[in-house]
Amino acid sequence: AEVEETLKRIQAHKGVIATMVINVEGIPIRTTLDNSTTVQYAGLLTQLTMKARSAVRDIDPQNDLTFLRIRSKKHEIMVAPDKEYLLIVIQNPSE
Amino acid sequence: LQVVDDEGRDVTPRPLFRPDPDAAAPKQSQLSASSDDSGATASGFLSACSMHEALGADLPCPSSVSKSNSSTMESVLDEAVKPGSQQDTAASLPDVQVRQEEKKEQLTEEDLDRRVDVYLTETETLWILDMPSVVVSAESEGAGRVLERNRVYADICKNRPGNDRFVEKMMQTINGAAKNKEAQCDRVLVEDKGTVVASWDLYNFFNASEAEPASKAEGSRAPAESSISDTSKEHDQTAAAAPDRGSITPAAVSERAGLARIHKEETCHLEAILRSENFQQDLLFMERILMENIFQPKLAAYRQFPVLTEPAVTSGAGSTVVAAKEAKQEEHDKGEKDKEEQKETRTDPSVLSDLKETSEGNVPPRLERLWAYSCDLTKGHNVSSMARSRVNPDLLAVGYGAFDFKEQKRGLVCCWSLKNPMWPERIFQCEHGVTALDFSAASSSLLAVGLYDGTVAIYDVRSCSSTTVLDSGEHADKHTGPVWQLRWVEQDRGTTEDDKRERLISVSADGRITTWLTWRGLDCKDLMKINRTGSEKKRFPVKKGRKSEPLISQWAAGTCFDFHPKDPDFYLAGTEEGLIHKCSCSCSTRFLETYRGHKGPVYKVAWNPFSTDTFLSCSADWSIILWHQRSQTPLLAFSSTTTVVHDVTWSPKSASVFAAANESRVEIWDLSVSILDPVAARSAEPEAKCTSVLFAGSANCLLVGDSRGGVGVFELQGLAAPSCTKV
């Protein structure tokens, strides 16, 4: 419904390369990339998210990770982690 | 108890304990009785015993000494030998007994001197152990036989080896066939498990029991804490499956059992994820962040942040732009900083130069278009009014509705946020075209909307639904013409009902200026009815009912109003006739002043916020007129175009700058620079008419709404420094 609309809008934004929704086991729920790439991203980003969350919470256990952005030369990977899923958007902002 | 050996001799072992003979007196009779029973004693003794009895009952019990006197007698077994009994004491000769007894009785002191004869006898040999020897003396009678037997045995032994009569035969016990049987127990599964426990694991563990399920459980992925991490609020129904899902502990049995369950629940769980609230929120953030990425330089310009290379400044700019989202964490900011530094190098040089401070003064004043708020929904609608939220100046409400009667369609109110220029935060659908908007200052989430059919509705922007909080649709006194302007005004008059309360004032084409009271439903009260005034000949208000001209209605259509910034009692009202009336709230029948000058409907009046005696008005006669409130003739008139001027507004910063929107372009006038021409002007896109204009926030930005549904955000550049002097 509204979720679908929002997802579509996000995908249509300027510079967005890919959008993925992945559950905790790395199974893609929604993705705009091919399966192998998605699985690769999923595996790597879940680990990174766990590490990031661990880092945040080690410093202050009452804190928690809400968003993660990785800026690289070519594009930016944005991860919204949650207990049950990971929302990943890859954008090339300089387009 | 009696032991008899082969010869019938009584060899009962006698007790070692010899009782006192004195105490054995009553046993005498027993002895005699028992003596009859035995049959193994020598008859002689028996008779002797009976003789004892015959001798008399006065015999005392024989002493142990007397017993020892007889040797043969001792072999006679007492009939009934009981340990400690006195019966065995009768084994002595009677005469000896008698003698003994007599001796004993007569022992007196003279006896001590008498010679006493003591007879010693030897007791019978007591055979305790008798092992007959196997050795026989060669001289005994049986020796011959023994020798003979020995000899025969030796012969046999000699003959044995070769003799047929001796056969050696070996026998073997049957050894049962040995059989190895292996048994195997079930394999014991051994797992090595290690885990790293971080400090938040401990925190989770201790707090999980306390924290109510509503608390968002931290996603602890350590297997040791898997059971704890599943106390999450949203998916309690899958809590049973969750331990299997979340943990990586391969408990073999439970895993097999749980797999089937997991599979079922996961498919529906995936869908549930997409629908969960968290997901929607995350989508929202993601969209905003995407927007920010796309629009970042523009947004920075909006905020007047110099986009410099110093990390401190840029991170400040970035974080402020995204601001008010307390959810953003350090990672975000760090990534932000890096990203902005990168962006630095790639930012369009023209934009950079534009963003430098405009105090250089070399750059001619112009409007730089930053972005536009528009989306598919709003395309095709005419922007009729815009309002900024008083609390959050970045929140913009835009009303969409046509001005013309012919173009009426359903209206729309959208609330746009700076964070997402491509999709409004709130969308409210309205029955009719929206013609006026205002945010309330007292309760910052109320938005009053005026519609083309005269309805005044109040929405709460906190909710997403399109239902109004209050609606004047069914009100008896509602406006019958389009509501052209709405304003929430603070009234601090001291009347009983509405002191210090905000009132909603509206003006509409049916000629009424009404106050709407918003407590206890929507109720209205007329402030003023605008009388039609005649032509210029008559300089005084026409009394009601005067029929100098055929009038369709007595009331003139009001199109706009503005309250005096300093004194909320006065207000100006513009009419469709081209007249501007100054009125007072306390007097509802007549005007204080009337200003004539316009030849067409006055679309907007605006008091100068700094020098409060002057006001501007714009009208459909292509002109903008500056008035002084004490003079009934215009001070200055500006006409630079040949199109209808829809909107005019003063700059909040400078006393001499105002912006005007007419159908072909947006103009910025600076009266300190020139009164003949606008200082800056920007043509609207073709086929789009600028219909409303608003200064944005504290920034030098202008929001311009046009008839195609877009609201453009323009940055003013090159304007002179603001001044507060009077025109």
Coordinates of C-alpha atoms in Angstrom, one line a residue, chain A residues 2-7 9-16 19 21-25 27-30 46 49-50 52-69 71-73 76 78-91 93-95, chain B residues 198-201 203-204 207 216-221 229-232 234-235 244-246 262 266 269-271 273-280 282-287 289-294 322 327-332 335-336 338-340 342-343 346 420 422-424:
Chain A
E2 CA 1.7 3.1 1.2
V3 CA 4.8 1.1 1.8
E4 CA 4.8 0.0 -1.8
E5 CA 4.4 3.5 -3.0
T6 CA 7.2 4.8 -0.9
L7 CA 9.5 2.0 -2.0
R9 CA 9.4 6.5 -5.0
I10 CA 12.7 5.7 -3.4
Q11 CA 13.7 3.5 -6.3
A12 CA 12.8 6.3 -8.7
H13 CA 14.9 8.9 -7.1
K14 CA 17.8 10.5 -8.7
G15 CA 20.9 8.5 -8.5
V16 CA 19.5 5.5 -6.7
T19 CA 17.1 -0.9 -3.2
V21 CA 15.1 -5.3 1.9
I22 CA 16.7 -8.3 3.6
N23 CA 15.7 -10.2 6.6
V24 CA 18.0 -11.2 9.4
E25 CA 19.1 -14.4 7.7
I27 CA 17.2 -13.7 2.6
P28 CA 16.1 -10.9 0.3
I29 CA 12.6 -9.9 0.6
R30 CA 12.7 -7.1 -2.0
T46 CA 24.8 -7.8 8.0
T49 CA 25.9 -3.8 10.8
M50 CA 26.4 -6.2 13.7
A52 CA 28.7 -1.3 14.1
R53 CA 25.9 -2.0 16.5
S54 CA 28.2 -3.8 18.8
A55 CA 30.6 -0.8 18.8
V56 CA 27.8 1.7 19.6
R57 CA 26.4 -0.4 22.4
D58 CA 29.7 -1.2 23.9
I59 CA 30.3 2.4 24.6
D60 CA 26.9 2.9 26.0
P61 CA 24.5 0.0 26.3
Q62 CA 21.5 2.2 26.3
N63 CA 22.4 3.5 22.9
D64 CA 21.5 1.7 19.7
L65 CA 22.4 1.9 16.1
T66 CA 19.7 3.5 13.9
F67 CA 21.4 4.3 10.6
L68 CA 24.6 3.5 8.8
R69 CA 26.0 5.3 5.8
R71 CA 30.4 6.7 1.5
S72 CA 32.7 5.4 -1.1
K73 CA 34.3 6.8 -4.1
E76 CA 26.9 5.7 -1.0
M78 CA 22.8 3.5 3.3
V79 CA 21.6 0.9 5.7
A80 CA 18.7 1.2 8.0
P81 CA 19.0 -1.7 10.4
D82 CA 16.3 -3.2 12.5
K83 CA 15.8 -6.3 14.5
E84 CA 14.1 -8.2 11.8
Y85 CA 15.4 -6.7 8.6
L86 CA 17.8 -4.5 6.8
L87 CA 16.9 -1.8 4.4
I88 CA 19.7 -1.0 2.0
V89 CA 19.8 1.7 -0.6
I90 CA 22.7 2.4 -2.9
Q91 CA 22.8 5.8 -4.4
P93 CA 24.7 11.2 -5.4
S94 CA 26.7 12.9 -8.0
E95 CA 24.6 12.0 -10.9
Chain B
A198 CA 30.1 -7.6 25.0
S199 CA 29.0 -5.2 27.6
W200 CA 25.7 -4.7 25.9
D201 CA 25.0 -8.4 26.1
Y203 CA 23.0 -5.0 29.8
N204 CA 20.5 -6.8 27.6
N207 CA 17.3 -5.5 31.5
K216 CA 12.7 -2.2 21.5
A217 CA 14.9 -5.1 22.1
E218 CA 18.4 -4.6 20.9
G219 CA 19.4 -6.9 18.2
S220 CA 21.9 -8.9 20.1
R221 CA 23.2 -11.5 17.8
S229 CA 16.9 -11.0 22.3
D230 CA 13.6 -12.4 21.3
T231 CA 11.6 -10.5 23.8
S232 CA 10.6 -8.1 21.2
E234 CA 6.1 -6.6 17.5
H235 CA 6.2 -10.3 16.8
D244 CA 15.5 -21.1 16.3
R245 CA 15.7 -18.3 13.8
G246 CA 17.8 -16.0 15.7
I262 CA 10.1 -21.8 10.7
E266 CA 8.9 -17.1 7.7
H269 CA 6.9 -13.1 8.5
L270 CA 8.5 -11.6 5.4
E271 CA 5.3 -9.9 4.6
I273 CA 8.3 -7.1 7.9
L274 CA 7.2 -5.0 5.0
R275 CA 4.2 -3.9 6.8
S276 CA 5.7 -3.2 10.1
E277 CA 5.8 0.3 11.5
N278 CA 9.5 0.3 11.9
F279 CA 9.9 -0.4 8.3
Q280 CA 7.7 2.5 7.3
D282 CA 12.9 3.5 8.2
L283 CA 11.6 4.1 4.7
L284 CA 10.8 7.6 5.7
F285 CA 14.3 8.2 7.0
M286 CA 15.8 6.7 4.0
E287 CA 13.9 8.9 1.7
I289 CA 18.4 11.0 3.5
L290 CA 18.3 10.3 -0.2
M291 CA 16.7 13.7 -0.6
E292 CA 19.4 15.2 1.4
N293 CA 22.0 13.7 -0.7
I294 CA 20.4 15.0 -3.8
V322 CA 19.0 17.0 8.6
A327 CA 17.6 9.4 15.8
K328 CA 20.7 10.1 13.8
Q329 CA 23.8 8.7 15.4
E330 CA 27.5 9.3 15.3
E331 CA 28.0 7.0 12.4
H332 CA 25.7 9.1 10.4
G335 CA 29.6 9.6 7.2
E336 CA 28.0 13.0 6.7
D338 CA 33.2 12.6 4.9
K339 CA 30.5 12.8 2.4
E340 CA 30.4 16.6 2.5
Q342 CA 33.9 14.8 -0.9
K343 CA 31.0 16.8 -2.1
R346 CA 32.5 18.0 -6.8
N420 CA 11.7 15.9 1.5
M422 CA 9.7 15.6 -3.6
W423 CA 6.9 14.3 -1.6
P424 CA 4.7 16.1 0.9

